[in-house]
mmCIF file with all atom_site columns, C-alpha atoms in Angstrom:
data_model
loop_
_atom_site.group_PDB
_atom_site.id
_atom_site.type_symbol
_atom_site.label_atom_id
_atom_site.label_alt_id
_atom_site.label_comp_id
_atom_site.label_asym_id
_atom_site.label_entity_id
_atom_site.label_seq_id
_atom_site.pdbx_PDB_ins_code
_atom_site.Cartn_x
_atom_site.Cartn_y
_atom_site.Cartn_z
_atom_site.occupancy
_atom_site.B_iso_or_equiv
_atom_site.pdbx_formal_charge
_atom_site.auth_seq_id
_atom_site.auth_comp_id
_atom_site.auth_asym_id
_atom_site.auth_atom_id
_atom_site.pdbx_PDB_model_num
ATOM 1   C CA . MET A 1 1   ? 140.082 79.280 38.171 1.00 43.00 ? 1   MET A CA 1
ATOM 2   C CA . HIS A 1 2   ? 138.417 75.846 37.245 1.00 40.00 ? 2   HIS A CA 1
ATOM 3   C CA . ILE A 1 3   ? 139.452 73.768 34.076 1.00 47.00 ? 3   ILE A CA 1
ATOM 4   C CA . CYS A 1 4   ? 136.661 71.586 32.632 1.00 40.00 ? 4   CYS A CA 1
ATOM 5   C CA . MET A 1 5   ? 138.314 68.462 30.554 1.00 42.00 ? 5   MET A CA 1
ATOM 6   C CA . SER A 1 6   ? 136.105 66.055 28.736 1.00 47.00 ? 6   SER A CA 1
ATOM 7   C CA . VAL A 1 7   ? 137.717 62.778 28.894 1.00 51.00 ? 7   VAL A CA 1
ATOM 8   C CA . HIS A 1 8   ? 136.731 60.056 26.408 1.00 57.00 ? 8   HIS A CA 1
ATOM 9   C CA . ILE A 1 9   ? 138.195 56.305 26.732 1.00 63.00 ? 9   ILE A CA 1
ATOM 10  C CA . TYR A 1 10  ? 137.687 54.162 24.191 1.00 65.00 ? 10  TYR A CA 1
ATOM 11  C CA . THR A 1 11  ? 137.860 50.291 24.471 1.00 65.00 ? 11  THR A CA 1
ATOM 12  C CA . TYR A 1 12  ? 137.273 48.176 21.558 1.00 67.00 ? 12  TYR A CA 1
ATOM 13  C CA . THR A 1 13  ? 136.760 44.485 20.931 1.00 65.00 ? 13  THR A CA 1
ATOM 14  C CA . TYR A 1 14  ? 138.168 42.912 18.242 1.00 65.00 ? 14  TYR A CA 1
ATOM 15  C CA . THR A 1 15  ? 137.102 39.494 16.971 1.00 66.00 ? 15  THR A CA 1
ATOM 16  C CA . TYR A 1 16  ? 138.708 37.377 14.531 1.00 70.00 ? 16  TYR A CA 1
ATOM 17  C CA . THR A 1 17  ? 137.309 34.277 13.127 1.00 73.00 ? 17  THR A CA 1
ATOM 18  C CA . ARG A 1 18  ? 138.298 31.603 10.775 1.00 73.00 ? 18  ARG A CA 1
ATOM 19  C CA . ALA A 1 19  ? 134.720 30.412 9.378  1.00 80.00 ? 19  ALA A CA 1
ATOM 20  C CA . MET A 1 20  ? 133.457 27.776 7.415  1.00 82.00 ? 20  MET A CA 1
ATOM 21  C CA . ASP A 1 21  ? 132.715 29.725 4.348  1.00 81.00 ? 21  ASP A CA 1
ATOM 22  C CA . THR A 1 22  ? 131.201 26.862 2.205  1.00 81.00 ? 22  THR A CA 1
ATOM 23  C CA . ASN A 1 23  ? 127.579 28.730 2.586  1.00 83.00 ? 23  ASN A CA 1
ATOM 24  C CA . GLU A 1 24  ? 127.060 32.020 0.309  1.00 85.00 ? 24  GLU A CA 1
ATOM 25  C CA . ASP A 1 25  ? 125.968 33.723 3.387  1.00 88.00 ? 25  ASP A CA 1
ATOM 26  C CA . TRP A 1 26  ? 128.670 32.567 5.844  1.00 86.00 ? 26  TRP A CA 1
ATOM 27  C CA . ALA A 1 27  ? 130.085 36.104 6.756  1.00 87.00 ? 27  ALA A CA 1
ATOM 28  C CA . GLU A 1 28  ? 127.036 37.571 7.271  1.00 90.00 ? 28  GLU A CA 1
ATOM 29  C CA . ARG A 1 29  ? 125.859 34.630 9.747  1.00 90.00 ? 29  ARG A CA 1
ATOM 30  C CA . LYS A 1 30  ? 129.412 34.677 11.515 1.00 89.00 ? 30  LYS A CA 1
ATOM 31  C CA . GLU A 1 31  ? 128.737 38.387 11.684 1.00 88.00 ? 31  GLU A CA 1
ATOM 32  C CA . GLN A 1 32  ? 125.391 37.764 13.551 1.00 92.00 ? 32  GLN A CA 1
ATOM 33  C CA . GLU A 1 33  ? 126.907 35.524 15.881 1.00 91.00 ? 33  GLU A CA 1
ATOM 34  C CA . LYS A 1 34  ? 129.782 37.801 16.880 1.00 88.00 ? 34  LYS A CA 1
ATOM 35  C CA . ASN A 1 35  ? 127.304 40.770 17.474 1.00 90.00 ? 35  ASN A CA 1
ATOM 36  C CA . GLU A 1 36  ? 124.993 38.441 19.698 1.00 92.00 ? 36  GLU A CA 1
ATOM 37  C CA . ARG A 1 37  ? 127.950 37.128 21.700 1.00 90.00 ? 37  ARG A CA 1
ATOM 38  C CA . TYR A 1 38  ? 129.513 40.610 22.135 1.00 88.00 ? 38  TYR A CA 1
ATOM 39  C CA . GLY A 1 39  ? 126.231 42.758 22.347 1.00 91.00 ? 39  GLY A CA 1
ATOM 40  C CA . PRO A 1 40  ? 125.496 42.275 25.994 1.00 92.00 ? 40  PRO A CA 1
ATOM 41  C CA . LEU A 1 41  ? 129.186 43.165 26.972 1.00 89.00 ? 41  LEU A CA 1
ATOM 42  C CA . LEU A 1 42  ? 129.227 46.280 25.066 1.00 88.00 ? 42  LEU A CA 1
ATOM 43  C CA . GLY A 1 43  ? 125.844 47.241 26.107 1.00 92.00 ? 43  GLY A CA 1
ATOM 44  C CA . PHE A 1 44  ? 126.762 46.929 29.900 1.00 91.00 ? 44  PHE A CA 1
ATOM 45  C CA . ILE A 1 45  ? 129.964 48.681 29.582 1.00 88.00 ? 45  ILE A CA 1
ATOM 46  C CA . ASN A 1 46  ? 128.539 51.360 27.607 1.00 90.00 ? 46  ASN A CA 1
ATOM 47  C CA . HIS A 1 47  ? 125.231 51.716 29.803 1.00 93.00 ? 47  HIS A CA 1
ATOM 48  C CA . LEU A 1 48  ? 127.627 51.401 32.818 1.00 90.00 ? 48  LEU A CA 1
ATOM 49  C CA . SER A 1 49  ? 129.634 54.562 31.724 1.00 89.00 ? 49  SER A CA 1
ATOM 50  C CA . HIS A 1 50  ? 126.721 56.710 30.836 1.00 90.00 ? 50  HIS A CA 1
ATOM 51  C CA . ARG A 1 51  ? 125.210 56.076 34.266 1.00 91.00 ? 51  ARG A CA 1
ATOM 52  C CA . GLU A 1 52  ? 128.775 56.589 36.084 1.00 88.00 ? 52  GLU A CA 1
ATOM 53  C CA . LYS A 1 53  ? 129.463 59.273 33.209 1.00 87.00 ? 53  LYS A CA 1
ATOM 54  C CA . SER A 1 54  ? 132.614 58.083 32.948 1.00 84.00 ? 54  SER A CA 1
ATOM 55  C CA . GLY A 1 55  ? 133.666 58.526 29.514 1.00 81.00 ? 55  GLY A CA 1
ATOM 56  C CA . TRP A 1 56  ? 134.112 55.304 28.362 1.00 82.00 ? 56  TRP A CA 1
ATOM 57  C CA . LYS A 1 57  ? 132.950 54.355 25.041 1.00 83.00 ? 57  LYS A CA 1
ATOM 58  C CA . ALA A 1 58  ? 133.012 50.340 24.011 1.00 85.00 ? 58  ALA A CA 1
ATOM 59  C CA . SER A 1 59  ? 132.495 49.090 19.981 1.00 85.00 ? 59  SER A CA 1
ATOM 60  C CA . GLN A 1 60  ? 133.156 46.206 18.279 1.00 86.00 ? 60  GLN A CA 1
ATOM 61  C CA . THR A 1 61  ? 135.089 45.616 14.957 1.00 87.00 ? 61  THR A CA 1
ATOM 62  C CA . ASN A 1 62  ? 134.684 42.354 13.297 1.00 87.00 ? 62  ASN A CA 1
ATOM 63  C CA . PHE A 1 63  ? 136.989 40.483 10.993 1.00 86.00 ? 63  PHE A CA 1
ATOM 64  C CA . THR A 1 64  ? 136.008 37.226 9.421  1.00 86.00 ? 64  THR A CA 1
ATOM 65  C CA . THR A 1 65  ? 138.004 34.797 6.939  1.00 86.00 ? 65  THR A CA 1
ATOM 66  C CA . GLY A 1 66  ? 136.799 32.005 5.755  1.00 84.00 ? 66  GLY A CA 1
ATOM 67  C CA . VAL A 1 67  ? 138.753 28.821 6.080  1.00 79.00 ? 67  VAL A CA 1
ATOM 68  C CA . ARG A 1 68  ? 139.151 28.665 2.227  1.00 79.00 ? 68  ARG A CA 1
ATOM 69  C CA . GLY A 1 69  ? 140.748 32.032 2.548  1.00 80.00 ? 69  GLY A CA 1
ATOM 70  C CA . SER A 1 70  ? 137.494 34.021 1.271  1.00 85.00 ? 70  SER A CA 1
ATOM 71  C CA . LEU A 1 71  ? 136.467 37.146 2.955  1.00 87.00 ? 71  LEU A CA 1
ATOM 72  C CA . HIS A 1 72  ? 134.560 40.554 2.006  1.00 88.00 ? 72  HIS A CA 1
ATOM 73  C CA . THR A 1 73  ? 137.065 42.584 0.889  1.00 92.00 ? 73  THR A CA 1
ATOM 74  C CA . ASN A 1 74  ? 135.426 46.108 1.002  1.00 92.00 ? 74  ASN A CA 1
ATOM 75  C CA . GLN A 1 75  ? 134.201 45.369 4.442  1.00 91.00 ? 75  GLN A CA 1
ATOM 76  C CA . PHE A 1 76  ? 137.458 44.153 5.534  1.00 92.00 ? 76  PHE A CA 1
ATOM 77  C CA . LEU A 1 77  ? 139.495 47.162 4.114  1.00 95.00 ? 77  LEU A CA 1
ATOM 78  C CA . THR A 1 78  ? 137.059 49.943 5.526  1.00 94.00 ? 78  THR A CA 1
ATOM 79  C CA . ARG A 1 79  ? 137.034 48.362 8.992  1.00 91.00 ? 79  ARG A CA 1
ATOM 80  C CA . LEU A 1 80  ? 141.022 48.319 9.097  1.00 93.00 ? 80  LEU A CA 1
ATOM 81  C CA . GLU A 1 81  ? 140.668 52.303 7.583  1.00 94.00 ? 81  GLU A CA 1
ATOM 82  C CA . SER A 1 82  ? 138.026 52.410 10.828 1.00 90.00 ? 82  SER A CA 1
ATOM 83  C CA . LEU A 1 83  ? 141.153 51.357 13.165 1.00 88.00 ? 83  LEU A CA 1
ATOM 84  C CA . GLY A 1 84  ? 143.198 54.135 11.674 1.00 91.00 ? 84  GLY A CA 1
ATOM 85  C CA . VAL A 1 85  ? 144.846 52.321 9.160  1.00 94.00 ? 85  VAL A CA 1
ATOM 86  C CA . LYS A 1 86  ? 144.901 55.155 6.650  1.00 95.00 ? 86  LYS A CA 1
ATOM 87  C CA . ASN A 1 87  ? 147.164 54.028 3.914  1.00 97.00 ? 87  ASN A CA 1
ATOM 88  C CA . SER A 1 88  ? 145.523 52.167 1.538  1.00 96.00 ? 88  SER A CA 1
ATOM 89  C CA . ASN A 1 89  ? 148.418 49.898 0.185  1.00 97.00 ? 89  ASN A CA 1
ATOM 90  C CA . THR A 1 90  ? 149.220 49.018 4.048  1.00 96.00 ? 90  THR A CA 1
ATOM 91  C CA . ARG A 1 91  ? 145.727 47.719 4.224  1.00 95.00 ? 91  ARG A CA 1
ATOM 92  C CA . GLU A 1 92  ? 145.680 45.836 1.203  1.00 96.00 ? 92  GLU A CA 1
ATOM 93  C CA . ALA A 1 93  ? 149.171 44.096 2.313  1.00 96.00 ? 93  ALA A CA 1
ATOM 94  C CA . ILE A 1 94  ? 147.401 43.407 5.753  1.00 93.00 ? 94  ILE A CA 1
ATOM 95  C CA . ARG A 1 95  ? 144.385 41.940 3.633  1.00 93.00 ? 95  ARG A CA 1
ATOM 96  C CA . ASN A 1 96  ? 146.818 39.643 1.381  1.00 93.00 ? 96  ASN A CA 1
ATOM 97  C CA . ARG A 1 97  ? 148.497 38.585 4.214  1.00 91.00 ? 97  ARG A CA 1
ATOM 98  C CA . THR A 1 98  ? 145.612 37.659 6.371  1.00 89.00 ? 98  THR A CA 1
ATOM 99  C CA . VAL A 1 99  ? 144.475 35.633 3.449  1.00 89.00 ? 99  VAL A CA 1
ATOM 100 C CA . GLN A 1 100 ? 147.671 33.364 2.854  1.00 88.00 ? 100 GLN A CA 1
ATOM 101 C CA . LYS A 1 101 ? 148.246 33.179 6.724  1.00 86.00 ? 101 LYS A CA 1
ATOM 102 C CA . THR A 1 102 ? 144.719 31.661 6.945  1.00 84.00 ? 102 THR A CA 1
ATOM 103 C CA . LEU A 1 103 ? 145.278 29.594 3.768  1.00 85.00 ? 103 LEU A CA 1
ATOM 104 C CA . SER A 1 104 ? 148.709 28.271 5.744  1.00 84.00 ? 104 SER A CA 1
ATOM 105 C CA . MET A 1 105 ? 147.111 27.440 8.765  1.00 81.00 ? 105 MET A CA 1
ATOM 106 C CA . SER A 1 106 ? 144.220 25.754 7.321  1.00 80.00 ? 106 SER A CA 1
ATOM 107 C CA . ASP A 1 107 ? 146.887 23.820 5.029  1.00 81.00 ? 107 ASP A CA 1
ATOM 108 C CA . MET A 1 108 ? 148.743 22.553 8.289  1.00 80.00 ? 108 MET A CA 1
ATOM 109 C CA . ILE A 1 109 ? 145.567 21.758 10.365 1.00 79.00 ? 109 ILE A CA 1
ATOM 110 C CA . LEU A 1 110 ? 144.432 19.221 7.199  1.00 79.00 ? 110 LEU A CA 1
ATOM 111 C CA . LYS A 1 111 ? 147.936 17.728 7.228  1.00 79.00 ? 111 LYS A CA 1
ATOM 112 C CA . PHE A 1 112 ? 147.807 16.934 10.939 1.00 77.00 ? 112 PHE A CA 1
ATOM 113 C CA . PHE A 1 113 ? 143.976 15.851 10.707 1.00 77.00 ? 113 PHE A CA 1
ATOM 114 C CA . PHE A 1 114 ? 145.102 13.472 7.354  1.00 75.00 ? 114 PHE A CA 1
ATOM 115 C CA . ILE A 1 115 ? 147.996 11.962 9.618  1.00 72.00 ? 115 ILE A CA 1
ATOM 116 C CA . ALA A 1 116 ? 145.845 11.648 12.941 1.00 71.00 ? 116 ALA A CA 1
ATOM 117 C CA . LEU A 1 117 ? 143.354 9.793  10.688 1.00 70.00 ? 117 LEU A CA 1
ATOM 118 C CA . ASN A 1 118 ? 145.841 7.623  8.939  1.00 70.00 ? 118 ASN A CA 1
ATOM 119 C CA . SER A 1 119 ? 148.049 6.550  11.520 1.00 65.00 ? 119 SER A CA 1
ATOM 120 C CA . LYS A 1 120 ? 147.986 3.490  13.730 1.00 60.00 ? 120 LYS A CA 1
ATOM 121 C CA . THR A 1 121 ? 149.852 4.688  17.091 1.00 56.00 ? 121 THR A CA 1
ATOM 122 C CA . ASP A 1 122 ? 148.303 3.375  20.247 1.00 49.00 ? 122 ASP A CA 1
ATOM 123 C CA . TRP A 1 123 ? 147.173 6.872  20.917 1.00 48.00 ? 123 TRP A CA 1
ATOM 124 C CA . THR A 1 124 ? 144.876 7.165  17.954 1.00 48.00 ? 124 THR A CA 1
ATOM 125 C CA . LEU A 1 125 ? 141.391 6.860  19.860 1.00 43.00 ? 125 LEU A CA 1
ATOM 126 C CA . GLN A 1 126 ? 139.286 5.910  16.634 1.00 53.00 ? 126 GLN A CA 1
ATOM 127 C CA . ASN A 1 127 ? 140.457 5.953  13.250 1.00 54.00 ? 127 ASN A CA 1
ATOM 128 C CA . LEU A 1 128 ? 137.600 6.817  10.557 1.00 53.00 ? 128 LEU A CA 1
ATOM 129 C CA . PRO A 1 129 ? 137.400 5.104  7.472  1.00 57.00 ? 129 PRO A CA 1
ATOM 130 C CA . THR A 1 130 ? 138.936 6.984  4.584  1.00 61.00 ? 130 THR A CA 1
ATOM 131 C CA . GLU A 1 131 ? 135.388 7.032  2.749  1.00 63.00 ? 131 GLU A CA 1
ATOM 132 C CA . ILE A 1 132 ? 134.271 9.084  5.500  1.00 59.00 ? 132 ILE A CA 1
ATOM 133 C CA . VAL A 1 133 ? 137.197 11.086 5.713  1.00 59.00 ? 133 VAL A CA 1
ATOM 134 C CA . ASN A 1 134 ? 137.386 11.653 1.875  1.00 63.00 ? 134 ASN A CA 1
ATOM 135 C CA . LYS A 1 135 ? 133.491 12.143 1.563  1.00 63.00 ? 135 LYS A CA 1
ATOM 136 C CA . ASN A 1 136 ? 133.792 15.139 4.109  1.00 58.00 ? 136 ASN A CA 1
ATOM 137 C CA . MET A 1 137 ? 136.715 16.864 2.732  1.00 63.00 ? 137 MET A CA 1
ATOM 138 C CA . GLU A 1 138 ? 135.234 16.446 -0.666 1.00 64.00 ? 138 GLU A CA 1
ATOM 139 C CA . ARG A 1 139 ? 131.940 18.386 1.007  1.00 61.00 ? 139 ARG A CA 1
ATOM 140 C CA . PHE A 1 140 ? 133.851 20.970 2.048  1.00 57.00 ? 140 PHE A CA 1
ATOM 141 C CA . ASN A 1 141 ? 135.812 21.331 -1.004 1.00 60.00 ? 141 ASN A CA 1
ATOM 142 C CA . LEU A 1 142 ? 138.923 20.666 0.949  1.00 58.00 ? 142 LEU A CA 1
ATOM 143 C CA . HIS A 1 143 ? 142.208 19.265 -0.865 1.00 56.00 ? 143 HIS A CA 1
ATOM 144 C CA . LEU A 1 144 ? 145.681 17.788 0.463  1.00 54.00 ? 144 LEU A CA 1
ATOM 145 C CA . HIS A 1 145 ? 148.574 18.515 -1.681 1.00 51.00 ? 145 HIS A CA 1
ATOM 146 C CA . PRO A 1 146 ? 150.593 15.339 -1.951 1.00 53.00 ? 146 PRO A CA 1
ATOM 147 C CA . PRO A 1 147 ? 153.564 15.437 0.615  1.00 50.00 ? 147 PRO A CA 1
ATOM 148 C CA . ARG A 1 148 ? 156.699 17.649 -1.466 1.00 53.00 ? 148 ARG A CA 1
ATOM 149 C CA . LYS A 1 149 ? 160.046 14.995 -2.337 1.00 53.00 ? 149 LYS A CA 1
#
């Protein structure tokens, strides 16, 4: 007696990035960048798997959030669902938490950036003039909140 079993092994490449979201097409550009970056790897895995009849199948799922917290909601939720997150409330909670964490991280980075630019310590190799800092922060629509007391 012979038993034949078909075994399929899936490998997923998850990418999560925080992209500068000042242009309208920021998400599409970042999506294309990721596909170009990981396409050869996925192609290689799938080609080798097919040639060796190993049953491996590689795919890629991109998640991109803008540094200002923007994301394409439907795309984000659909991709979560494709990963097995079937409950819509859970998907929405993940989306909300992702945006909150992204904004929190951006706020922290801006605070450290502000401290580094305004400190006069020996380890600071270069201090940019305040006018340049303010102009660049304004250009990207980034604002620091005054410290809480």
